[in-house]
Amino acid sequence: MSAIEVVEPATERVMAEVPRAGAEEVDAAVARAKAAFPAWRAVAPAERARLLRDLADAIEARHEDLARLEARNAGKPIGDARGEMGMVVETFRYYAGAPERLLGQTIPVAGGVDMTFREPLGVVGLIVPWNFPLTIASWKVAPALAAGNCVVLKPAELTPLSALELEVLALDAGLPEGVLNVVAGPGSVCGQRLVEHPDVAKIAFTGSTEVGRGIAAGAARTIKRVTLELGGKSANVVFADADLEAAAAAAPPAVFGNAGQDCCARSRILVQRSCLEDFLAALQPAVEGIAVGDPLEEGTQMGPLISAGQREAVASYVPEDAPVAIRGDAPDGPGYWFPPTVLAPVANDDRAAAEEIFGPVACVIPFDSEEDAVRLANDSVYGLSGSIWTGDGARALRVARAIDTGAISINSNTSVRVSTPFGGFKQSGVGRELGPDALEHYTDVKNVYYATEGG
Ligand code: NAD
């Protein structure tokens, strides 16, 4: 097996080498998962819950070194990485409550008793991206295991390290061999093999819309269940009656967090024209003050991009003649740095406003009326997250209902909570993660009819 050289994006140095899995390793992992499934699904619910809680404890015990590993490998600020590892622990604890609460129904019918059961699917293939490596893995692994499935997890080739640690921690925590398997290898080989594999019942994928489209098509051959968490180009709608200082202070982390490599990035800032100047004036110091630098330094707010290729792709959205209104700092020297950049004013159909940049570039798009704001917000192939800033409660709810998106916040730019559903409308995806909804995507409903009056 050849090796994957894992690069630290802040230094461009190789930080680790791990064996590169191929199709054979995927087949072996699926076979292990398939063999482990009958015993795992039969584990008593309270015992499965205890094992998931033990795994959460094991992750918590390694919280700081996992945060440092993720910060180095994904180039994210250590403070953010600590928060993410906290969410991983919380996610396993949340779904540890599920095995004993996977309830069916009894349905009134003639001649007998009818009941439903939520059955595990079997072996599920989980394919995750590099931007929130362990966090997004936990959103899939925890509900999948809680529902009684066995898992083959494929991390992104750029960031395999935390997933490989998770595999070891699961065994240490007492999960039976074969229940959680990790294959670190290229998407076009390992991911594709998982998608094609006849013994894999479902693919849960997070990544780009383009790859997601191929996965949906590939999975159709074996009628696999598929959930997709894809790209976004979310709108942050700021009305003139909002608390402008609060909206301007909250806007930069919502698009420059994780160096903009965030599917939820509110990268289209729609601002009512009558307050455009005031908003930009308040935004400027907030963007220029972002501390960009070494991910391991306390106080760093933005790290590098994940790779040279990603930096090149991001730079293509900021050509020489781009309307750069605000530009923050970025270090020189090694590392895939790109400064926080605000383009203003931008038309909603400009390439930078229409496509997911996945880097620290925000587009400010002026609008006139509420109707205009809703039309512009919806004029996108995506619909993942979004925000509305206004002092008018009725307007906030009206606009929240009118925008076609999976998650929207009012006077806040947050999207993700362990206990609430997250996922996309339109080309941002299919299905929901987190909250109780995720469990439905890792189970099938079985209906059982028991004749009590002679069949
Ligand atoms: P990507 O689509 O290139 O890769 C994602 C994963 O799919 C990786 O593990 C990759 O190896 C694998 N893959 C690649 N080609 C494959 C194939 N042919 N068959 C099967 N698997 C394959 O995405 P990325 O560049 O790692 O991540 C960035 C994208 O992820 C962005 O578009 C972003 O919006 C999206 N994303 C979405 C969410 C969400 O919840 N909606 C969250 C994070 C990231």
Coordinates of C-alpha atoms and ligand atoms in Angstrom, one line a residue:
M1 CA 0.0 0.0 0.0
S2 CA 1.4 3.4 -0.8
A3 CA 1.3 6.2 1.7
I4 CA -0.8 9.4 2.0
E5 CA 1.4 12.3 3.0
V6 CA -0.7 14.4 5.3
V7 CA 0.3 18.1 5.0
E8 CA -0.1 20.8 7.6
P9 CA -1.6 23.8 5.6
A10 CA -0.1 26.5 7.9
T11 CA 3.5 25.3 7.2
E12 CA 3.2 23.2 4.0
R13 CA 5.2 20.5 5.8
V14 CA 4.3 16.8 5.9
M15 CA 3.0 16.1 9.4
A16 CA 2.2 12.4 9.0
E17 CA 2.1 9.5 6.6
V18 CA -0.7 7.0 6.7
P19 CA -1.3 3.9 4.5
R20 CA -3.4 4.8 1.5
A21 CA -6.4 2.5 1.3
G22 CA -7.7 1.2 -2.0
A23 CA -10.7 -0.8 -3.2
E24 CA -9.4 -3.9 -1.6
E25 CA -9.3 -2.3 1.8
V26 CA -12.8 -1.0 1.3
D27 CA -14.0 -4.5 0.5
A28 CA -12.2 -5.9 3.6
A29 CA -13.8 -3.1 5.8
V30 CA -17.3 -3.8 4.4
A31 CA -16.8 -7.5 5.0
R32 CA -15.8 -6.9 8.7
A33 CA -18.8 -4.6 9.1
K34 CA -21.1 -7.1 7.6
A35 CA -19.8 -9.9 9.9
A36 CA -20.2 -7.6 12.9
F37 CA -23.7 -6.5 12.1
P38 CA -25.9 -9.4 13.4
A39 CA -24.3 -9.2 16.9
W40 CA -24.2 -5.4 17.0
R41 CA -27.9 -5.0 16.1
A42 CA -28.7 -7.6 18.8
V43 CA -26.8 -5.7 21.6
A44 CA -29.4 -4.7 24.2
P45 CA -30.4 -1.0 23.8
A46 CA -29.1 0.0 27.2
E47 CA -25.7 -1.7 26.5
R48 CA -25.4 0.0 23.1
A49 CA -26.2 3.3 24.9
R50 CA -23.5 2.6 27.5
L51 CA -20.9 1.9 24.8
L52 CA -21.7 5.2 23.0
R53 CA -21.4 7.0 26.3
D54 CA -18.0 5.3 26.9
L55 CA -16.8 6.3 23.5
A56 CA -17.9 9.9 24.3
D57 CA -15.9 9.7 27.5
A58 CA -12.9 8.3 25.6
I59 CA -13.0 11.2 23.2
E60 CA -13.4 13.7 26.0
A61 CA -10.3 12.3 27.7
R62 CA -8.3 13.1 24.5
H63 CA -10.0 16.4 23.9
E64 CA -6.9 18.6 23.9
D65 CA -4.7 16.4 21.7
L66 CA -7.5 15.7 19.2
A67 CA -8.1 19.5 19.0
R68 CA -4.4 20.1 18.3
L69 CA -4.3 17.3 15.7
E70 CA -7.4 18.8 13.9
A71 CA -6.1 22.3 14.2
R72 CA -2.8 21.3 12.6
N73 CA -4.2 19.1 9.9
A74 CA -7.2 21.2 8.9
G75 CA -5.4 24.6 9.6
K76 CA -8.2 25.8 11.9
P77 CA -7.7 28.0 15.0
I78 CA -7.1 26.0 18.1
G79 CA -10.0 27.7 19.9
D80 CA -12.4 26.6 17.1
A81 CA -10.9 23.1 17.1
R82 CA -11.6 22.8 20.9
G83 CA -15.2 23.8 20.3
E84 CA -15.6 21.3 17.6
M85 CA -14.2 18.4 19.7
G86 CA -16.6 19.5 22.4
M87 CA -19.4 19.1 19.8
V88 CA -18.1 15.6 18.9
V89 CA -18.4 14.5 22.5
E90 CA -21.8 16.1 22.8
T91 CA -23.0 14.3 19.6
F92 CA -22.0 10.9 20.9
R93 CA -23.7 11.6 24.2
Y94 CA -26.9 12.9 22.5
Y95 CA -27.2 9.8 20.3
A96 CA -26.4 7.5 23.3
G97 CA -29.9 8.4 24.3
A98 CA -31.3 7.0 21.1
P99 CA -31.1 3.2 21.3
E100 CA -33.7 3.1 24.1
R101 CA -35.9 5.6 22.4
L102 CA -36.2 4.3 18.8
L103 CA -39.9 3.9 19.1
G104 CA -42.4 2.4 16.7
Q105 CA -46.1 2.9 16.5
T106 CA -49.2 0.8 17.0
I107 CA -51.8 1.5 14.3
P108 CA -55.5 0.8 14.6
V109 CA -56.6 -1.8 11.9
A110 CA -59.3 -4.4 11.5
G111 CA -58.8 -8.0 12.6
G112 CA -55.5 -7.7 14.4
V113 CA -52.7 -5.6 15.8
D114 CA -50.4 -3.6 13.6
M115 CA -47.1 -2.3 14.8
T116 CA -44.0 -0.7 13.3
F117 CA -40.3 -1.1 14.1
R118 CA -37.4 1.0 13.2
E119 CA -34.8 -1.5 11.9
P120 CA -31.1 -0.7 11.2
L121 CA -30.1 -0.7 7.6
G122 CA -26.9 -2.9 7.9
V123 CA -23.6 -1.6 6.7
V124 CA -23.5 2.1 6.0
G125 CA -20.8 4.0 4.2
L126 CA -20.0 7.5 5.5
I127 CA -18.0 9.8 3.3
V128 CA -16.9 13.1 4.8
P129 CA -15.0 16.3 3.7
W130 CA -11.9 18.0 5.1
N131 CA -13.3 21.2 6.5
F132 CA -14.8 19.8 9.8
P133 CA -13.3 16.3 9.7
L134 CA -14.2 14.7 13.0
T135 CA -17.2 16.9 13.7
I136 CA -19.0 15.9 10.5
A137 CA -17.9 12.3 10.9
S138 CA -19.5 12.3 14.4
W139 CA -22.8 13.6 13.0
K140 CA -23.0 10.4 10.9
V141 CA -21.2 7.8 13.0
A142 CA -23.1 8.5 16.3
P143 CA -26.7 8.1 14.9
A144 CA -25.7 5.3 12.6
L145 CA -24.3 3.2 15.5
A146 CA -27.1 4.2 17.9
A147 CA -29.6 2.8 15.4
G148 CA -27.7 -0.5 15.3
N149 CA -25.8 -0.2 12.0
C150 CA -22.1 -1.0 11.4
V151 CA -20.1 1.7 9.7
V152 CA -17.3 2.2 7.1
L153 CA -16.1 5.8 7.4
K154 CA -14.1 7.4 4.7
P155 CA -12.4 10.6 5.7
A156 CA -11.1 13.1 3.1
E157 CA -7.6 12.3 1.9
L158 CA -6.3 15.7 3.1
T159 CA -7.5 15.1 6.7
P160 CA -7.6 11.5 7.7
L161 CA -5.9 11.7 11.1
S162 CA -8.7 12.4 13.5
A163 CA -10.9 9.7 11.9
L164 CA -8.1 7.1 12.3
E165 CA -7.8 8.1 16.0
L166 CA -11.6 7.6 16.4
E167 CA -11.3 4.1 15.1
V168 CA -8.8 3.3 17.8
L169 CA -10.8 5.1 20.5
A170 CA -13.9 3.1 19.6
L171 CA -12.1 -0.2 20.1
D172 CA -10.5 1.1 23.4
A173 CA -14.0 2.1 24.6
G174 CA -15.2 -1.5 24.1
L175 CA -17.1 -1.3 20.7
P176 CA -16.8 -4.8 19.1
E177 CA -14.4 -5.3 16.3
G178 CA -15.9 -4.5 12.9
V179 CA -18.6 -2.1 14.1
L180 CA -16.6 1.1 13.2
N181 CA -14.1 0.8 10.4
V182 CA -12.1 3.6 8.8
V183 CA -10.6 3.6 5.3
A184 CA -8.4 6.5 4.4
G185 CA -8.0 6.8 0.7
P186 CA -9.0 8.7 -2.4
G187 CA -12.6 9.5 -3.1
S188 CA -12.4 8.4 -6.6
V189 CA -11.3 4.9 -5.5
C190 CA -12.5 4.3 -1.9
G191 CA -15.5 6.5 -2.0
Q192 CA -16.6 5.1 -5.3
R193 CA -16.2 1.5 -4.2
L194 CA -18.4 2.2 -1.1
V195 CA -21.0 3.7 -3.4
E196 CA -20.9 0.7 -5.7
H197 CA -20.6 -2.0 -3.1
P198 CA -23.6 -4.4 -3.1
D199 CA -23.3 -5.0 0.7
V200 CA -23.5 -1.3 1.6
A201 CA -27.1 -0.3 2.3
K202 CA -26.7 3.4 2.5
I203 CA -24.3 6.3 1.8
A204 CA -24.3 9.4 3.9
F205 CA -22.2 12.0 2.2
T206 CA -21.0 15.5 3.0
G207 CA -19.1 17.3 0.3
S208 CA -19.4 19.2 -2.9
T209 CA -22.6 19.3 -4.9
E210 CA -20.7 18.0 -7.9
V211 CA -19.5 14.8 -6.2
G212 CA -22.8 14.4 -4.5
R213 CA -24.5 14.3 -7.8
G214 CA -22.3 11.4 -8.9
I215 CA -22.9 9.6 -5.7
A216 CA -26.6 9.8 -6.1
A217 CA -26.3 8.5 -9.6
G218 CA -23.9 5.7 -8.5
A219 CA -26.1 4.6 -5.6
A220 CA -29.1 4.3 -7.8
R221 CA -27.7 1.1 -9.3
T222 CA -28.1 -0.8 -6.1
I223 CA -31.0 1.4 -4.8
K224 CA -29.0 2.5 -1.8
R225 CA -30.4 4.9 0.6
V226 CA -28.6 8.2 0.2
T227 CA -28.3 11.4 2.3
L228 CA -26.4 14.3 1.0
E229 CA -25.1 17.4 2.7
L230 CA -23.8 19.6 -0.1
G231 CA -22.7 23.1 -0.9
G232 CA -24.2 26.4 0.1
K233 CA -24.3 30.1 -0.8
S234 CA -26.3 31.4 2.1
A235 CA -27.8 34.8 2.5
N236 CA -27.3 37.0 5.5
V237 CA -30.1 39.6 5.1
V238 CA -29.6 42.8 7.0
F239 CA -32.6 45.2 7.1
A240 CA -32.2 48.9 7.9
D241 CA -34.2 48.5 11.1
A242 CA -31.7 46.0 12.5
D243 CA -29.2 46.6 15.2
L244 CA -26.5 47.4 12.6
E245 CA -23.6 47.2 15.1
A246 CA -24.6 43.7 16.1
A247 CA -25.2 42.6 12.5
A248 CA -21.8 44.0 11.4
A249 CA -20.0 42.4 14.3
A250 CA -21.6 39.0 13.6
A251 CA -21.1 39.0 9.9
P252 CA -17.3 38.3 9.6
P253 CA -17.2 35.1 11.7
A254 CA -20.2 33.9 9.8
V255 CA -18.2 34.0 6.5
F256 CA -14.5 34.0 7.5
G257 CA -14.8 31.3 10.2
N258 CA -12.8 28.2 9.2
A259 CA -11.3 30.5 6.5
G260 CA -14.6 30.5 4.7
Q261 CA -14.4 26.8 4.1
D262 CA -17.8 26.2 5.7
C263 CA -20.9 25.0 3.9
C264 CA -23.0 27.3 6.1
A265 CA -20.9 30.4 5.3
R266 CA -23.2 33.4 5.0
S267 CA -21.2 34.5 2.0
R268 CA -23.9 36.7 0.4
I269 CA -24.5 39.6 2.7
L270 CA -27.7 41.3 1.5
V271 CA -27.9 44.8 2.9
Q272 CA -30.8 47.2 2.6
R273 CA -29.6 50.1 0.4
S274 CA -30.6 52.8 2.9
C275 CA -28.1 51.5 5.5
L276 CA -25.4 50.2 3.1
E277 CA -22.8 52.9 3.9
D278 CA -23.3 52.6 7.7
F279 CA -23.1 48.8 7.5
L280 CA -19.9 48.8 5.5
A281 CA -18.4 51.4 7.9
A282 CA -19.2 49.1 10.8
L283 CA -18.0 46.0 9.0
Q284 CA -14.6 47.4 8.1
P285 CA -12.9 47.4 11.5
A286 CA -14.5 44.0 12.3
V287 CA -12.9 42.5 9.1
E288 CA -9.6 44.3 9.4
G289 CA -9.3 43.2 13.0
I290 CA -9.5 39.5 12.3
A291 CA -6.4 37.8 13.7
V292 CA -5.1 35.6 10.8
G293 CA -2.2 33.3 11.6
D294 CA -0.7 30.2 13.3
P295 CA -3.7 27.9 14.1
L296 CA -2.0 26.8 17.3
E297 CA -1.6 30.3 18.7
E298 CA -4.2 31.2 21.2
G299 CA -6.2 34.1 19.9
T300 CA -5.9 33.3 16.2
Q301 CA -9.3 33.7 14.6
M302 CA -8.5 32.5 11.0
G303 CA -6.0 30.0 9.7
P304 CA -4.9 29.2 6.2
L305 CA -6.8 27.5 3.4
I306 CA -6.5 23.7 3.2
S307 CA -4.3 23.5 0.1
A308 CA -2.6 25.4 -2.7
G309 CA -5.3 24.2 -5.1
Q310 CA -8.0 25.7 -2.8
R311 CA -6.1 29.0 -2.6
E312 CA -5.9 29.1 -6.4
A313 CA -9.6 28.4 -6.7
V314 CA -10.5 31.1 -4.2
A315 CA -8.2 33.7 -5.9
S316 CA -10.0 33.2 -9.2
Y317 CA -13.0 34.9 -7.6
V318 CA -10.9 38.0 -6.8
P319 CA -9.4 39.2 -10.1
E320 CA -7.5 42.5 -10.4
D321 CA -10.6 44.4 -11.2
A322 CA -12.8 42.9 -8.4
P323 CA -14.7 45.5 -6.3
V324 CA -12.6 44.9 -3.2
A325 CA -14.2 47.1 -0.5
I326 CA -12.4 45.7 2.6
R327 CA -9.3 43.5 2.9
G328 CA -7.9 42.0 6.1
D329 CA -4.5 40.7 6.9
A330 CA -2.7 37.5 5.9
P331 CA 0.8 36.3 6.8
D332 CA 3.6 36.0 4.3
G333 CA 5.7 32.9 3.9
P334 CA 4.8 29.3 3.8
G335 CA 1.2 28.3 4.4
Y336 CA -1.9 28.6 2.1
W337 CA -3.0 32.1 3.3
F338 CA -5.7 34.3 1.9
P339 CA -6.8 37.5 3.5
P340 CA -10.5 38.1 4.5
T341 CA -11.9 39.9 1.6
V342 CA -15.2 41.8 1.2
L343 CA -16.5 42.6 -2.3
A344 CA -19.0 45.4 -2.5
P345 CA -21.3 46.2 -4.2
V346 CA -21.9 43.0 -6.1
A347 CA -24.8 41.9 -8.3
N348 CA -26.4 38.6 -7.2
D349 CA -25.7 37.0 -10.6
D350 CA -22.0 37.8 -10.6
R351 CA -19.9 34.7 -10.5
A352 CA -18.5 35.5 -7.0
A353 CA -22.1 35.8 -5.7
A354 CA -23.5 32.8 -7.5
E355 CA -20.9 30.1 -6.9
E356 CA -19.7 28.6 -3.6
I357 CA -16.2 30.1 -3.2
F358 CA -15.3 28.0 -0.1
G359 CA -12.8 30.7 1.0
P360 CA -12.7 34.0 2.9
V361 CA -14.6 36.1 0.4
A362 CA -17.9 37.8 1.2
C363 CA -20.1 39.5 -1.4
V364 CA -22.2 42.5 -0.2
I365 CA -25.4 42.8 -2.3
P366 CA -27.7 45.8 -1.9
F367 CA -31.5 45.4 -1.9
D368 CA -34.4 47.9 -1.7
S369 CA -37.5 46.2 -0.3
E370 CA -38.4 43.1 1.7
E371 CA -39.8 41.5 -1.5
D372 CA -36.5 42.2 -3.2
A373 CA -34.5 40.7 -0.3
V374 CA -36.5 37.4 -0.5
R375 CA -36.2 37.2 -4.3
L376 CA -32.4 37.7 -4.1
A377 CA -32.0 35.3 -1.2
N378 CA -33.9 32.6 -3.2
D379 CA -32.1 33.3 -6.5
S380 CA -29.6 30.6 -5.9
V381 CA -29.3 26.9 -6.7
Y382 CA -28.4 26.3 -3.0
G383 CA -30.5 26.6 0.2
L384 CA -28.5 25.5 3.2
S385 CA -28.5 28.2 5.9
G386 CA -29.1 31.9 6.3
S387 CA -29.8 34.8 8.6
I388 CA -32.2 37.7 9.0
W389 CA -31.3 40.8 11.0
T390 CA -34.3 43.1 11.8
G391 CA -36.0 44.7 14.7
D392 CA -39.4 43.8 13.3
G393 CA -40.5 40.4 14.6
A394 CA -43.3 39.9 12.2
R395 CA -41.0 40.7 9.3
A396 CA -38.4 38.3 10.7
L397 CA -40.9 35.4 10.7
R398 CA -42.4 36.4 7.3
V399 CA -39.0 36.4 5.6
A400 CA -37.8 33.2 7.5
R401 CA -40.8 31.4 6.0
A402 CA -40.3 32.8 2.6
I403 CA -36.6 31.9 2.1
D404 CA -36.1 28.4 0.7
T405 CA -33.4 27.1 3.0
G406 CA -32.9 24.2 5.5
A407 CA -31.9 26.4 8.5
I408 CA -32.3 30.1 9.2
S409 CA -31.5 32.2 12.2
I410 CA -33.0 35.5 13.3
N411 CA -30.7 38.1 14.7
S412 CA -28.0 35.4 14.9
N413 CA -25.6 33.7 12.5
T414 CA -25.5 30.3 14.1
S415 CA -26.8 27.2 12.3
V416 CA -25.8 24.0 14.0
R417 CA -26.9 22.5 17.2
V418 CA -26.6 18.8 18.2
S419 CA -30.3 18.6 19.0
T420 CA -31.8 20.4 16.0
P421 CA -32.0 19.2 12.4
F422 CA -29.5 20.4 9.8
G423 CA -29.5 20.0 6.1
G424 CA -30.3 21.6 2.8
F425 CA -33.1 22.6 0.4
K426 CA -32.6 22.5 -3.4
Q427 CA -29.0 21.5 -4.5
S428 CA -27.7 21.8 -0.9
G429 CA -28.8 18.3 -0.2
V430 CA -31.2 15.6 0.7
G431 CA -32.0 14.4 4.3
R432 CA -31.2 15.9 7.7
E433 CA -28.4 15.4 10.2
L434 CA -28.4 16.0 13.9
G435 CA -31.4 16.1 16.2
P436 CA -34.0 13.3 16.2
D437 CA -34.4 13.5 12.4
A438 CA -31.0 12.0 11.6
L439 CA -32.2 8.6 13.1
E440 CA -34.8 8.3 10.5
H441 CA -32.1 8.2 7.8
Y442 CA -30.3 5.3 9.5
T443 CA -33.3 3.1 9.9
D444 CA -36.1 1.6 7.7
V445 CA -39.6 1.2 9.0
K446 CA -40.9 -2.4 9.2
N447 CA -44.6 -3.0 9.6
V448 CA -45.8 -6.1 11.4
Y449 CA -49.4 -7.2 11.4
Y450 CA -50.5 -9.9 13.9
A451 CA -53.9 -11.3 13.1
T452 CA -56.0 -11.8 16.3
E453 CA -59.2 -12.8 14.6
G454 CA -58.3 -15.7 12.4
G455 CA -56.2 -14.0 9.7
Ligands
NAD1 P1 -15.5 16.7 -2.0 O1 -16.9 16.6 -2.6 O2 -14.4 16.9 -3.0 O3 -15.1 15.5 -1.1 C1 -15.9 15.0 -0.1 C2 -15.6 13.6 0.2 O4 -16.0 12.8 -0.9 C3 -14.1 13.3 0.4 O5 -14.0 12.3 1.4 C4 -13.7 12.7 -1.0 O6 -12.6 11.9 -0.9 C5 -15.0 12.0 -1.4 N1 -15.1 11.8 -2.8 C6 -14.5 12.5 -3.8 N2 -14.9 12.0 -5.0 C7 -15.7 10.9 -4.8 C8 -16.3 10.0 -5.6 N3 -16.2 10.0 -7.0 N4 -17.1 9.0 -5.1 C9 -17.2 9.0 -3.7 N5 -16.6 9.8 -2.9 C10 -15.8 10.8 -3.4 O7 -15.7 17.9 -1.0 P2 -14.6 18.6 -0.2 O8 -13.8 19.5 -1.1 O9 -13.9 17.6 0.7 O10 -15.5 19.6 0.8 C11 -16.0 20.8 0.4 C12 -17.4 20.7 0.0 O11 -18.2 20.1 1.1 C13 -18.1 22.0 -0.2 O12 -18.8 22.1 -1.3 C14 -19.0 22.2 1.1 O13 -20.0 23.1 0.9 C15 -19.4 20.8 1.3 N6 -19.8 20.7 2.7 C16 -21.1 20.6 3.0 C17 -21.5 20.5 4.3 C18 -23.0 20.3 4.6 O14 -23.3 19.9 5.7 N7 -23.9 20.6 3.7 C19 -20.6 20.5 5.3 C20 -19.3 20.6 5.0 C21 -18.9 20.7 3.7

